Coordinates of C-alpha atoms and ligand atoms in Angstrom, one line a residue:
M50 CA -90.0 40.4 -53.6
K51 CA -87.4 40.6 -50.8
D52 CA -86.4 37.1 -51.9
A53 CA -85.5 38.3 -55.4
I54 CA -83.7 41.4 -54.2
A55 CA -81.7 39.3 -51.8
T56 CA -80.7 36.8 -54.5
L57 CA -79.8 39.6 -56.9
S58 CA -77.7 41.5 -54.4
Q59 CA -75.8 38.4 -53.3
Q60 CA -75.1 37.3 -56.9
L61 CA -74.1 40.8 -57.9
D62 CA -71.6 40.9 -55.0
Q63 CA -70.1 37.6 -56.0
A64 CA -69.8 38.7 -59.7
L65 CA -68.2 42.0 -58.7
V66 CA -65.6 40.2 -56.7
A67 CA -64.9 37.6 -59.4
A68 CA -64.6 40.3 -62.0
F69 CA -62.7 43.1 -60.2
G70 CA -61.3 41.7 -57.0
P71 CA -62.2 40.9 -53.4
E72 CA -61.8 44.5 -52.2
L73 CA -65.2 45.3 -53.9
S74 CA -67.1 42.8 -51.7
G75 CA -69.9 44.6 -49.8
T76 CA -70.2 47.4 -52.3
N77 CA -73.9 48.6 -52.5
P78 CA -75.1 47.3 -55.8
L79 CA -77.6 50.2 -56.1
L80 CA -80.4 47.8 -56.9
A81 CA -83.9 49.3 -57.2
A82 CA -87.2 48.4 -58.7
T83 CA -87.8 50.0 -62.0
N84 CA -90.9 52.1 -62.7
N85 CA -91.0 51.2 -66.3
P86 CA -91.4 47.6 -67.5
K87 CA -89.1 48.5 -70.5
F88 CA -86.2 48.4 -68.1
G89 CA -87.2 45.1 -66.6
D90 CA -88.2 44.6 -63.0
Y91 CA -85.0 45.7 -61.2
Q92 CA -82.1 47.7 -62.2
A93 CA -78.6 47.8 -60.7
N94 CA -76.7 51.0 -61.2
I95 CA -73.4 49.9 -59.5
A96 CA -71.3 50.2 -62.7
L97 CA -71.5 54.0 -62.8
P98 CA -70.0 55.0 -59.5
L99 CA -67.3 52.3 -59.9
A100 CA -66.0 53.7 -63.2
K101 CA -63.7 56.2 -61.5
K102 CA -62.5 53.7 -58.9
I103 CA -61.7 51.0 -61.4
G104 CA -60.7 53.2 -64.2
K105 CA -62.9 51.7 -66.9
A106 CA -66.0 52.8 -68.8
P107 CA -69.2 51.9 -66.9
R108 CA -70.5 49.8 -69.8
D109 CA -67.4 47.7 -69.6
I110 CA -67.7 47.3 -65.9
A111 CA -71.4 46.3 -66.4
Q112 CA -70.2 43.7 -69.0
G113 CA -67.5 42.5 -66.6
I114 CA -70.2 41.9 -64.0
L115 CA -72.5 40.1 -66.4
D116 CA -69.7 37.8 -67.5
N117 CA -69.4 36.6 -64.0
L118 CA -73.1 36.7 -63.0
D119 CA -75.4 33.8 -62.6
V120 CA -79.0 34.8 -61.9
S121 CA -80.6 32.3 -64.2
A122 CA -82.5 30.7 -61.4
I123 CA -84.8 33.7 -61.1
C124 CA -84.1 36.0 -64.1
E125 CA -83.9 36.1 -67.9
A126 CA -80.5 37.0 -69.2
P127 CA -79.7 40.5 -67.8
T128 CA -79.1 43.3 -70.3
I129 CA -77.1 46.5 -70.2
A130 CA -78.8 49.7 -71.0
G131 CA -77.8 53.4 -71.4
P132 CA -74.5 54.3 -69.8
G133 CA -74.2 51.0 -68.0
F134 CA -77.4 50.1 -66.1
I135 CA -78.0 46.4 -65.6
N136 CA -81.6 45.4 -66.1
F137 CA -83.2 42.3 -64.7
T138 CA -86.4 40.7 -65.8
L139 CA -87.8 38.1 -63.5
K140 CA -88.6 34.7 -65.1
T141 CA -92.2 33.8 -65.5
E142 CA -91.7 30.5 -63.8
Y143 CA -90.1 32.2 -60.8
L144 CA -93.1 34.6 -60.6
N145 CA -95.6 31.7 -60.8
Q146 CA -93.8 29.9 -58.1
Q147 CA -93.6 32.9 -55.8
L148 CA -97.3 33.6 -56.2
Q149 CA -98.0 30.0 -55.5
G150 CA -96.0 30.2 -52.3
M151 CA -98.0 33.3 -51.3
Q152 CA -101.2 31.6 -52.1
Q153 CA -100.5 28.7 -49.9
S154 CA -99.5 30.7 -46.9
D155 CA -101.9 32.3 -44.4
R156 CA -99.4 35.2 -44.0
L157 CA -99.2 35.6 -47.7
G158 CA -95.6 34.4 -47.7
I159 CA -94.4 37.1 -45.4
A160 CA -92.2 35.6 -42.7
P161 CA -91.9 37.2 -39.3
V162 CA -88.6 39.1 -38.9
D163 CA -85.6 37.1 -37.8
Q164 CA -84.9 39.4 -34.9
P165 CA -88.1 40.6 -33.3
Q166 CA -87.7 43.8 -31.3
R167 CA -89.4 44.9 -28.1
V168 CA -91.2 48.0 -29.4
I169 CA -93.2 50.6 -27.4
V170 CA -95.6 52.7 -29.4
D171 CA -96.7 55.6 -27.2
F172 CA -99.9 57.0 -28.9
S173 CA -103.3 58.5 -28.5
S174 CA -102.5 59.9 -25.0
P175 CA -105.4 62.3 -24.4
N176 CA -105.6 64.4 -21.2
I177 CA -108.0 63.7 -18.4
A178 CA -110.9 66.0 -18.0
K179 CA -110.2 67.5 -21.4
E180 CA -111.9 66.4 -24.5
M181 CA -110.1 64.0 -26.8
H182 CA -109.6 66.1 -29.9
V183 CA -108.8 65.6 -33.5
G184 CA -105.0 65.6 -32.8
H185 CA -105.5 62.7 -30.5
L186 CA -107.7 61.0 -33.2
R187 CA -104.7 61.3 -35.6
S188 CA -102.4 59.9 -33.0
T189 CA -104.8 57.1 -32.3
I190 CA -105.2 56.1 -35.9
I191 CA -101.6 56.5 -37.0
G192 CA -100.2 54.9 -33.8
D193 CA -102.6 51.9 -34.1
G194 CA -101.6 51.4 -37.8
I195 CA -97.9 51.4 -37.0
A196 CA -98.4 49.1 -34.1
R197 CA -100.5 46.7 -36.2
I198 CA -97.8 46.6 -38.9
L199 CA -95.0 46.0 -36.5
E200 CA -97.0 43.3 -34.7
F201 CA -97.7 41.5 -38.0
L202 CA -94.0 41.6 -38.8
G203 CA -93.4 39.7 -35.5
H204 CA -92.2 42.4 -33.2
D205 CA -93.2 42.4 -29.6
V206 CA -95.2 45.6 -29.3
L207 CA -96.4 47.4 -26.2
R208 CA -99.1 49.9 -27.0
L209 CA -99.0 52.6 -24.3
N210 CA -101.6 55.3 -23.7
H211 CA -99.6 58.0 -21.9
V212 CA -102.7 59.9 -20.7
G213 CA -102.3 63.2 -19.0
D214 CA -103.6 62.2 -15.6
W215 CA -101.3 64.1 -13.4
G216 CA -100.1 67.6 -12.9
T217 CA -101.1 70.9 -11.4
Q218 CA -104.5 71.1 -13.2
F219 CA -105.7 68.4 -10.8
G220 CA -105.5 70.8 -7.8
M221 CA -107.9 73.1 -9.6
L222 CA -110.2 70.3 -10.7
I223 CA -110.4 68.6 -7.4
T224 CA -111.0 71.9 -5.5
H225 CA -113.7 72.8 -8.0
L226 CA -115.2 69.4 -7.7
R227 CA -115.2 69.5 -3.9
E228 CA -116.8 72.9 -3.9
E229 CA -119.2 72.7 -6.8
C230 CA -120.4 69.1 -6.8
P231 CA -119.5 67.5 -3.5
E232 CA -122.1 64.8 -4.4
A233 CA -119.8 63.5 -7.1
L234 CA -117.5 62.3 -4.3
T235 CA -120.1 60.2 -2.7
Q236 CA -122.2 59.1 -5.6
A237 CA -121.1 57.1 -8.6
D238 CA -121.8 58.5 -12.1
A239 CA -122.7 62.0 -10.9
V240 CA -120.8 63.7 -13.8
D241 CA -120.2 62.5 -17.3
I242 CA -117.4 63.7 -19.6
G243 CA -119.5 66.1 -21.6
D244 CA -120.0 67.8 -18.3
L245 CA -116.4 67.1 -17.4
V246 CA -115.1 69.2 -20.2
A247 CA -117.4 72.1 -19.4
F248 CA -116.5 71.4 -15.8
Y249 CA -112.8 71.8 -16.7
Q250 CA -113.6 75.1 -18.4
R251 CA -115.5 76.4 -15.4
A252 CA -112.7 75.4 -13.1
K253 CA -110.1 77.1 -15.3
K254 CA -112.2 80.2 -15.4
R255 CA -112.4 80.4 -11.6
F256 CA -108.7 79.6 -11.4
D257 CA -107.8 82.5 -13.7
E258 CA -110.2 85.0 -12.1
D259 CA -110.3 84.2 -8.4
D260 CA -107.0 84.4 -6.5
D261 CA -108.5 82.7 -3.4
F262 CA -109.5 79.8 -5.5
K263 CA -106.1 79.7 -7.1
E264 CA -104.5 79.5 -3.7
R265 CA -106.9 76.7 -2.6
S266 CA -106.1 74.9 -5.8
R267 CA -102.4 75.1 -5.1
E268 CA -103.0 73.6 -1.7
G269 CA -105.1 71.0 -3.4
V270 CA -102.1 69.9 -5.5
V271 CA -99.9 69.6 -2.4
K272 CA -102.6 67.5 -0.7
L273 CA -103.0 65.3 -3.7
Q274 CA -99.3 64.7 -4.0
G275 CA -99.1 64.2 -0.3
G276 CA -101.5 61.3 -0.7
D277 CA -104.5 62.8 1.0
E278 CA -107.3 60.2 0.8
E279 CA -110.2 62.4 -0.3
S280 CA -108.1 64.1 -2.9
R281 CA -107.0 60.8 -4.3
K282 CA -110.6 59.7 -4.4
A283 CA -111.6 62.8 -6.3
W284 CA -108.6 62.4 -8.7
A285 CA -109.5 58.7 -9.3
L286 CA -113.1 59.7 -10.0
L287 CA -112.2 62.3 -12.6
C288 CA -109.8 59.8 -14.3
E289 CA -112.5 57.1 -14.3
Q290 CA -115.1 59.3 -15.8
S291 CA -112.6 60.4 -18.6
R292 CA -111.5 56.9 -19.1
K293 CA -115.0 55.7 -19.8
E294 CA -115.5 58.3 -22.5
F295 CA -112.1 57.6 -24.1
Q296 CA -112.9 53.9 -24.1
K297 CA -116.1 54.5 -26.2
I298 CA -113.9 56.0 -28.9
Y299 CA -111.4 53.2 -28.7
D300 CA -114.1 50.6 -29.0
R301 CA -115.6 52.3 -32.0
L302 CA -112.2 52.5 -33.6
D303 CA -111.3 49.0 -32.6
V304 CA -108.1 50.2 -31.0
E305 CA -106.4 48.5 -28.2
L306 CA -104.2 50.4 -25.7
T307 CA -102.7 49.8 -22.3
E308 CA -103.3 52.8 -20.2
R309 CA -100.2 53.9 -18.3
G310 CA -100.7 57.6 -17.6
E311 CA -98.3 60.2 -16.3
S312 CA -99.3 59.4 -12.7
F313 CA -97.6 56.0 -13.1
Y314 CA -94.2 57.6 -13.2
N315 CA -94.9 60.0 -10.4
P316 CA -93.1 57.9 -7.7
M317 CA -90.0 57.7 -10.0
L318 CA -89.6 61.4 -10.7
S319 CA -87.3 62.3 -7.8
D320 CA -85.1 59.3 -8.5
T321 CA -84.9 60.3 -12.1
V322 CA -83.8 63.8 -11.2
A323 CA -81.3 62.4 -8.7
E324 CA -79.9 60.4 -11.5
V325 CA -79.6 63.4 -13.7
N326 CA -77.8 65.1 -10.8
E327 CA -75.4 62.2 -10.4
S328 CA -74.4 62.6 -14.1
G329 CA -73.1 66.0 -13.1
L330 CA -75.3 67.8 -15.7
L331 CA -77.9 69.3 -13.4
V332 CA -77.6 73.0 -13.1
E333 CA -79.6 75.4 -11.0
D334 CA -80.9 78.3 -13.1
Q335 CA -83.2 80.9 -11.4
G336 CA -84.1 78.4 -8.8
A337 CA -85.1 75.6 -11.2
Q338 CA -83.1 72.4 -11.8
C339 CA -82.1 72.2 -15.5
V340 CA -79.9 70.5 -18.0
F341 CA -78.4 72.8 -20.7
L342 CA -79.0 71.6 -24.2
D343 CA -76.8 71.4 -27.3
G344 CA -78.3 73.1 -30.3
F345 CA -81.0 75.1 -28.5
T346 CA -80.2 78.8 -27.9
N347 CA -82.2 81.9 -27.1
K348 CA -82.1 85.0 -29.3
A349 CA -78.9 86.2 -27.7
G350 CA -77.3 82.9 -28.6
D351 CA -77.1 81.5 -25.0
P352 CA -77.8 77.8 -24.5
L353 CA -81.3 77.0 -23.4
P354 CA -82.1 74.6 -20.5
L355 CA -84.5 71.8 -20.2
I356 CA -86.2 72.3 -16.8
V357 CA -86.5 69.0 -14.9
Q358 CA -87.6 70.4 -11.6
K359 CA -89.4 73.8 -11.2
S360 CA -88.3 76.3 -8.6
D361 CA -91.3 75.3 -6.4
G362 CA -90.0 71.7 -6.3
G363 CA -92.6 70.5 -8.7
Y364 CA -92.0 68.3 -11.8
N365 CA -93.2 68.8 -15.3
Y366 CA -94.1 67.1 -18.6
A367 CA -90.4 66.6 -19.5
T368 CA -89.5 65.1 -16.1
T369 CA -92.3 62.6 -16.6
D370 CA -91.0 61.7 -20.1
L371 CA -87.5 61.2 -18.7
A372 CA -88.8 58.9 -16.0
A373 CA -90.9 57.1 -18.6
I374 CA -87.8 56.5 -20.8
R375 CA -85.9 55.2 -17.8
Y376 CA -88.7 52.8 -16.9
R377 CA -89.4 51.7 -20.5
V378 CA -85.7 50.9 -21.0
R379 CA -85.0 49.3 -17.7
D380 CA -88.2 47.5 -16.8
D381 CA -90.1 47.1 -20.1
K382 CA -86.8 46.3 -21.8
A383 CA -87.8 48.4 -24.8
E384 CA -85.4 48.4 -27.8
R385 CA -87.4 50.9 -29.8
I386 CA -89.7 53.6 -28.5
L387 CA -92.0 55.5 -30.8
Y388 CA -93.9 58.6 -29.8
V389 CA -96.8 59.5 -32.1
T390 CA -97.8 63.1 -31.5
D391 CA -98.3 66.3 -33.5
S392 CA -95.2 68.0 -34.9
G393 CA -95.7 70.8 -32.3
Q394 CA -94.0 68.5 -29.8
A395 CA -90.9 67.9 -31.9
N396 CA -88.7 70.2 -29.7
H397 CA -89.9 68.6 -26.6
F398 CA -88.9 65.2 -27.8
T399 CA -85.6 66.3 -29.2
Q400 CA -84.7 67.8 -25.9
V401 CA -85.9 65.0 -23.8
F402 CA -84.1 62.4 -26.0
Q403 CA -80.9 64.5 -25.8
V404 CA -81.0 64.6 -22.0
A405 CA -81.9 60.9 -21.8
R406 CA -78.8 60.0 -23.9
K407 CA -76.5 62.4 -22.0
V408 CA -77.6 61.0 -18.7
S409 CA -77.6 57.4 -19.9
L410 CA -81.3 56.8 -19.2
A411 CA -81.3 55.3 -22.7
P412 CA -78.3 53.6 -24.2
D413 CA -77.5 54.2 -27.9
T414 CA -78.8 50.7 -28.7
V415 CA -82.3 51.9 -27.8
E416 CA -84.0 53.8 -30.6
L417 CA -86.0 56.8 -29.5
T418 CA -88.1 58.3 -32.3
H419 CA -90.7 61.0 -32.4
V420 CA -93.3 60.1 -35.1
P421 CA -94.7 63.5 -35.8
F422 CA -97.9 64.4 -37.7
G423 CA -99.4 67.6 -39.1
L424 CA -102.5 69.4 -38.1
V425 CA -106.1 68.4 -39.0
Q426 CA -107.7 71.2 -40.9
G427 CA -111.2 71.8 -42.2
A428 CA -111.8 71.3 -45.9
D429 CA -111.1 75.1 -46.3
G430 CA -107.6 74.6 -44.9
K431 CA -108.5 76.5 -41.7
K432 CA -108.8 75.1 -38.2
L433 CA -111.4 72.3 -38.2
K434 CA -114.7 73.7 -36.7
T435 CA -118.3 72.7 -36.5
R436 CA -121.0 74.8 -38.2
S437 CA -121.5 76.6 -35.0
G438 CA -117.8 77.4 -34.8
D439 CA -116.8 75.0 -32.0
T440 CA -114.1 72.3 -32.1
P441 CA -115.9 69.2 -33.2
K442 CA -116.2 66.4 -30.6
L443 CA -114.8 63.1 -31.8
R444 CA -117.9 61.2 -31.1
D445 CA -119.9 63.6 -33.4
L446 CA -117.2 63.5 -36.1
L447 CA -117.4 59.7 -36.2
D448 CA -121.3 59.8 -36.1
E449 CA -121.3 62.1 -39.0
A450 CA -119.0 60.0 -41.1
V451 CA -121.3 57.0 -40.5
A452 CA -124.4 59.0 -41.1
R453 CA -123.1 60.2 -44.4
S454 CA -121.9 56.8 -45.5
R455 CA -125.4 55.5 -44.6
A456 CA -127.0 58.2 -46.7
D457 CA -124.7 57.3 -49.7
L458 CA -125.5 53.6 -49.3
E459 CA -129.3 54.1 -49.1
K460 CA -129.2 56.3 -52.1
R461 CA -127.3 53.7 -54.0
L462 CA -129.6 50.9 -52.9
S463 CA -132.6 52.8 -54.1
E464 CA -131.0 53.6 -57.4
E465 CA -130.1 49.9 -57.9
E466 CA -133.5 48.9 -56.6
R467 CA -131.9 46.6 -54.0
Q468 CA -133.5 45.5 -50.8
E469 CA -131.1 45.0 -47.9
S470 CA -131.7 44.2 -44.2
P471 CA -131.3 46.9 -41.6
E472 CA -128.4 44.8 -40.2
F473 CA -126.7 44.9 -43.6
I474 CA -127.2 48.7 -43.8
N475 CA -125.9 49.2 -40.3
E476 CA -122.8 47.1 -40.8
V477 CA -121.9 48.5 -44.2
S478 CA -122.4 52.1 -43.2
T479 CA -120.5 51.8 -40.0
K480 CA -117.5 50.0 -41.5
V481 CA -117.3 52.3 -44.5
G482 CA -117.8 55.4 -42.4
I483 CA -115.2 54.5 -39.8
G484 CA -112.9 53.0 -42.4
A485 CA -113.1 56.2 -44.4
V486 CA -112.1 58.3 -41.5
K487 CA -109.1 56.1 -40.7
Y488 CA -108.0 55.7 -44.3
A489 CA -108.2 59.4 -45.1
D490 CA -105.8 60.1 -42.2
L491 CA -103.5 57.2 -43.0
S492 CA -103.3 57.8 -46.7
Q493 CA -101.7 61.3 -46.2
N494 CA -98.0 61.6 -45.6
R495 CA -98.4 62.1 -41.8
T496 CA -95.9 64.9 -41.7
S497 CA -98.2 67.2 -43.7
N498 CA -101.3 68.9 -42.5
Y499 CA -104.4 67.1 -43.6
A500 CA -107.7 68.5 -44.7
F501 CA -110.6 66.7 -43.2
S502 CA -113.4 66.3 -45.8
Y503 CA -116.3 63.9 -45.6
D504 CA -116.9 64.2 -49.3
K505 CA -113.4 63.2 -50.2
M506 CA -113.0 60.4 -47.7
L507 CA -116.3 58.8 -48.7
A508 CA -115.8 59.1 -52.5
L509 CA -116.1 55.9 -54.4
Q510 CA -113.3 56.9 -56.7
G511 CA -109.7 57.8 -55.8
N512 CA -107.4 56.8 -53.0
T513 CA -110.2 56.2 -50.5
A514 CA -111.4 53.4 -48.2
P515 CA -114.7 52.9 -50.2
Y516 CA -112.7 52.4 -53.4
L517 CA -110.5 49.7 -51.9
L518 CA -113.5 48.1 -50.1
Y519 CA -115.3 48.0 -53.4
A520 CA -112.4 46.3 -55.1
F521 CA -112.5 43.6 -52.4
A522 CA -116.2 43.2 -52.6
R523 CA -116.0 43.0 -56.3
I524 CA -113.7 40.1 -56.1
Q525 CA -115.9 38.3 -53.7
S526 CA -118.8 38.8 -56.1
I527 CA -116.7 37.0 -58.8
S528 CA -116.5 34.0 -56.5
R529 CA -120.2 34.2 -55.7
K530 CA -121.2 34.5 -59.4
G531 CA -118.9 31.7 -60.5
G532 CA -119.8 29.5 -57.6
V533 CA -116.1 29.3 -56.8
D534 CA -114.8 28.7 -53.3
F535 CA -111.5 30.6 -53.2
S536 CA -110.3 28.6 -50.2
Q537 CA -110.5 25.4 -52.3
L538 CA -108.2 26.7 -55.1
D539 CA -105.1 25.2 -53.5
G540 CA -103.1 23.1 -55.8
A541 CA -104.2 24.8 -58.9
A542 CA -101.3 26.3 -60.9
I543 CA -100.7 30.0 -61.5
A544 CA -99.6 30.6 -65.1
L545 CA -99.1 34.3 -66.0
K546 CA -99.8 35.1 -69.6
E547 CA -101.1 38.5 -70.5
A548 CA -99.4 41.8 -69.7
P549 CA -102.1 43.0 -67.1
E550 CA -101.6 39.7 -65.3
F551 CA -97.9 40.3 -65.0
T552 CA -98.4 43.9 -63.8
L553 CA -100.8 42.8 -61.2
A554 CA -98.8 39.8 -60.1
K555 CA -95.6 41.7 -59.7
H556 CA -97.3 44.3 -57.7
I557 CA -98.9 41.7 -55.4
L558 CA -95.4 40.2 -54.8
R559 CA -94.1 43.5 -53.5
L560 CA -96.1 43.6 -50.3
D561 CA -93.1 42.4 -48.3
E562 CA -90.9 45.2 -49.5
V563 CA -93.6 47.8 -48.7
L564 CA -94.1 46.5 -45.1
E565 CA -90.4 46.4 -44.5
A566 CA -90.0 50.0 -45.6
I567 CA -92.8 51.0 -43.4
S568 CA -91.3 49.4 -40.4
E569 CA -88.3 51.6 -40.9
E570 CA -89.8 54.8 -42.1
L571 CA -93.1 54.6 -40.1
L572 CA -95.1 56.0 -43.0
P573 CA -98.4 54.0 -43.3
N574 CA -99.4 56.1 -46.3
R575 CA -97.0 53.8 -48.3
L576 CA -99.3 50.9 -47.5
C577 CA -102.3 53.0 -48.7
E578 CA -100.5 53.8 -51.9
Y579 CA -99.6 50.2 -52.4
L580 CA -103.2 49.0 -51.9
Y581 CA -104.6 51.8 -54.1
E582 CA -102.3 50.8 -56.9
L583 CA -103.2 47.1 -56.3
S584 CA -106.9 47.9 -56.7
K585 CA -106.2 49.9 -59.9
K586 CA -104.1 47.1 -61.3
F587 CA -106.7 44.6 -60.4
N588 CA -109.4 46.6 -62.1
Q589 CA -107.2 46.9 -65.3
F590 CA -106.6 43.2 -65.2
Y591 CA -110.2 42.4 -64.7
D592 CA -111.2 44.7 -67.6
K593 CA -108.8 43.1 -70.0
C594 CA -108.7 39.4 -69.0
P595 CA -111.8 37.3 -68.7
V596 CA -111.9 35.3 -65.6
L597 CA -115.0 33.2 -65.2
Q598 CA -115.4 32.9 -69.0
A599 CA -111.8 31.9 -69.6
E600 CA -110.6 28.4 -70.6
E601 CA -110.2 26.1 -67.7
G602 CA -106.4 26.5 -67.2
D603 CA -106.5 30.3 -67.5
R604 CA -109.6 30.4 -65.4
L605 CA -108.1 28.7 -62.5
S606 CA -104.9 30.7 -62.7
R607 CA -106.8 34.0 -62.9
L608 CA -109.1 33.0 -60.1
M609 CA -106.0 32.5 -58.0
L610 CA -104.8 36.0 -58.9
C611 CA -108.2 37.3 -57.9
D612 CA -108.0 35.5 -54.6
L613 CA -104.5 36.7 -54.0
T614 CA -105.5 40.3 -54.7
A615 CA -108.4 40.0 -52.3
R616 CA -106.4 38.5 -49.6
T617 CA -103.7 41.1 -50.0
L618 CA -106.3 43.8 -49.8
K619 CA -107.8 42.2 -46.7
L620 CA -104.5 41.9 -45.0
G621 CA -103.3 45.3 -46.0
L622 CA -106.5 47.0 -44.8
S623 CA -106.5 45.0 -41.6
L624 CA -103.0 46.4 -40.9
L625 CA -104.6 49.8 -41.2
G626 CA -107.3 48.8 -38.8
I627 CA -110.0 48.6 -41.5
D628 CA -112.4 45.7 -41.9
V629 CA -113.4 44.5 -45.3
L630 CA -116.9 43.6 -46.5
D631 CA -117.9 40.7 -48.7
R632 CA -120.8 42.8 -50.1
M633 CA -121.6 46.4 -49.9
Ligands
LIG812 N1 -100.9 64.0 -23.4 C1 -100.1 64.6 -24.4 C2 -100.9 65.6 -25.3 O1 -102.2 65.5 -25.3 C3 -99.5 63.6 -25.3 C4 -98.5 62.7 -24.7 C5 -97.5 62.0 -25.7 N2 -96.7 61.1 -25.0 C6 -95.6 61.4 -24.3 N3 -94.9 60.4 -23.8 N4 -95.3 62.6 -24.0 O2 -100.4 66.4 -26.0

């Protein structure tokens, strides 16, 4: 109800000025939604902190405000409670009218922002020749959710996959490839990523154990960076093989990304370092080119450097991120850049951002934000492992979620003696399985570690994807049972009557507040909480208020509430990358 909040804030400001003078204009009215209907819908706490300033009792200040306040267009007469809280209860007509507006809009009344921003979301970003692991899965799911929400709000979002496709490991990989499977260089599809990961491990083992190989690998890096054609070809082949495997995961998750790996910035690294040098901040330390950082010291208390060029002349992960910021600001014209990675990279980003600011690669008007998340753990709170003790492959993890969701569905179908087509069973188990994995991740506050549990994520009760998908399907079944076409309800009037209707309606109307908060705080779990509460409130309403059996006027009004709930669920879930099902 951003609209109500805006009206109340504006009117409070005017009243404050009228009652106590123009110098109070712009004072924060401390307006917040109440958690308890006893105190109305919103409460303004402004009178309390003003008591000292004005030299009057808070209740008198509150009274002074009320004497000058006109919110009758949207509220019942405001009341004063306790030490001087002002309580507002929205008028029923106002609520009816807002709901109606939502009902008639295909964006559920949520207008795109007035000032769209150019936002880059840097997420997923696995490393070539290494397996995409659960950390990348988290980044992919959370990054996609954030991107979807910002896109819906009207921002211009560039989704970038900053894949690790450059660096010294390629010397080792290419050398190994050339020596172990030369046929890969002449023949398409000679290695696949399953092999490629094992391939990486073998190369690494040789690298660690065999000094000659190590030396050849070093030369390999130099050759690759020098643009040697065969090395380039080997590199491109390794990238292509990885890319194909990564894409399979993105397709299953329905995630879109533009790949722009580390290699893209390679030609810009020396210019970036030159620019750091021009700023006068570049310092040589033990042969490496560095920038000393504020707030980072070693045990002895001496400032720590960020290395931007190693003593052998090579560049590193940080140099690439500096070049990326430079390019994203200057060429992509980004105004906000979000990096979705595990919290383990927090220092890296703080340091890179600090240097980017000092060196003016990013002006203060450009927001640089690390969006960290915690570890994925097994149900036992330890590192996530397969039964055989290995790190699970993402493909297997998604397969298992779908297989378990299929088993749950088949069990239910047989209990209910329902016959369904194989297509139905496939669709439902895939959408529920994948949706459950996504939702389980998104519904956690991303900053905490999260315990991966198939049982929990697939449970029909609680804050899970299946619970929300059920609520949606349940509403669709009302329309089927009653022979009601929700899309034809336009023009009917919503008239709230019973308490559960009010509770549900007021919750529905708060979607805009929730999305706005998420666009600032980047916490998709808030949307999950909102949708979970919505489903619960819907179920309470549906238990207490007859819909299809109600009298004509009530029936239409309640059907519209049902439809609004369903559409809110559908929109909300779609912003989390989850598809709804009409039947399940
Ligand atoms: N490839 C990195 C990793 O797997 C993540 C890259 C994140 N993005 C960035 N601009 N550094 O840890």
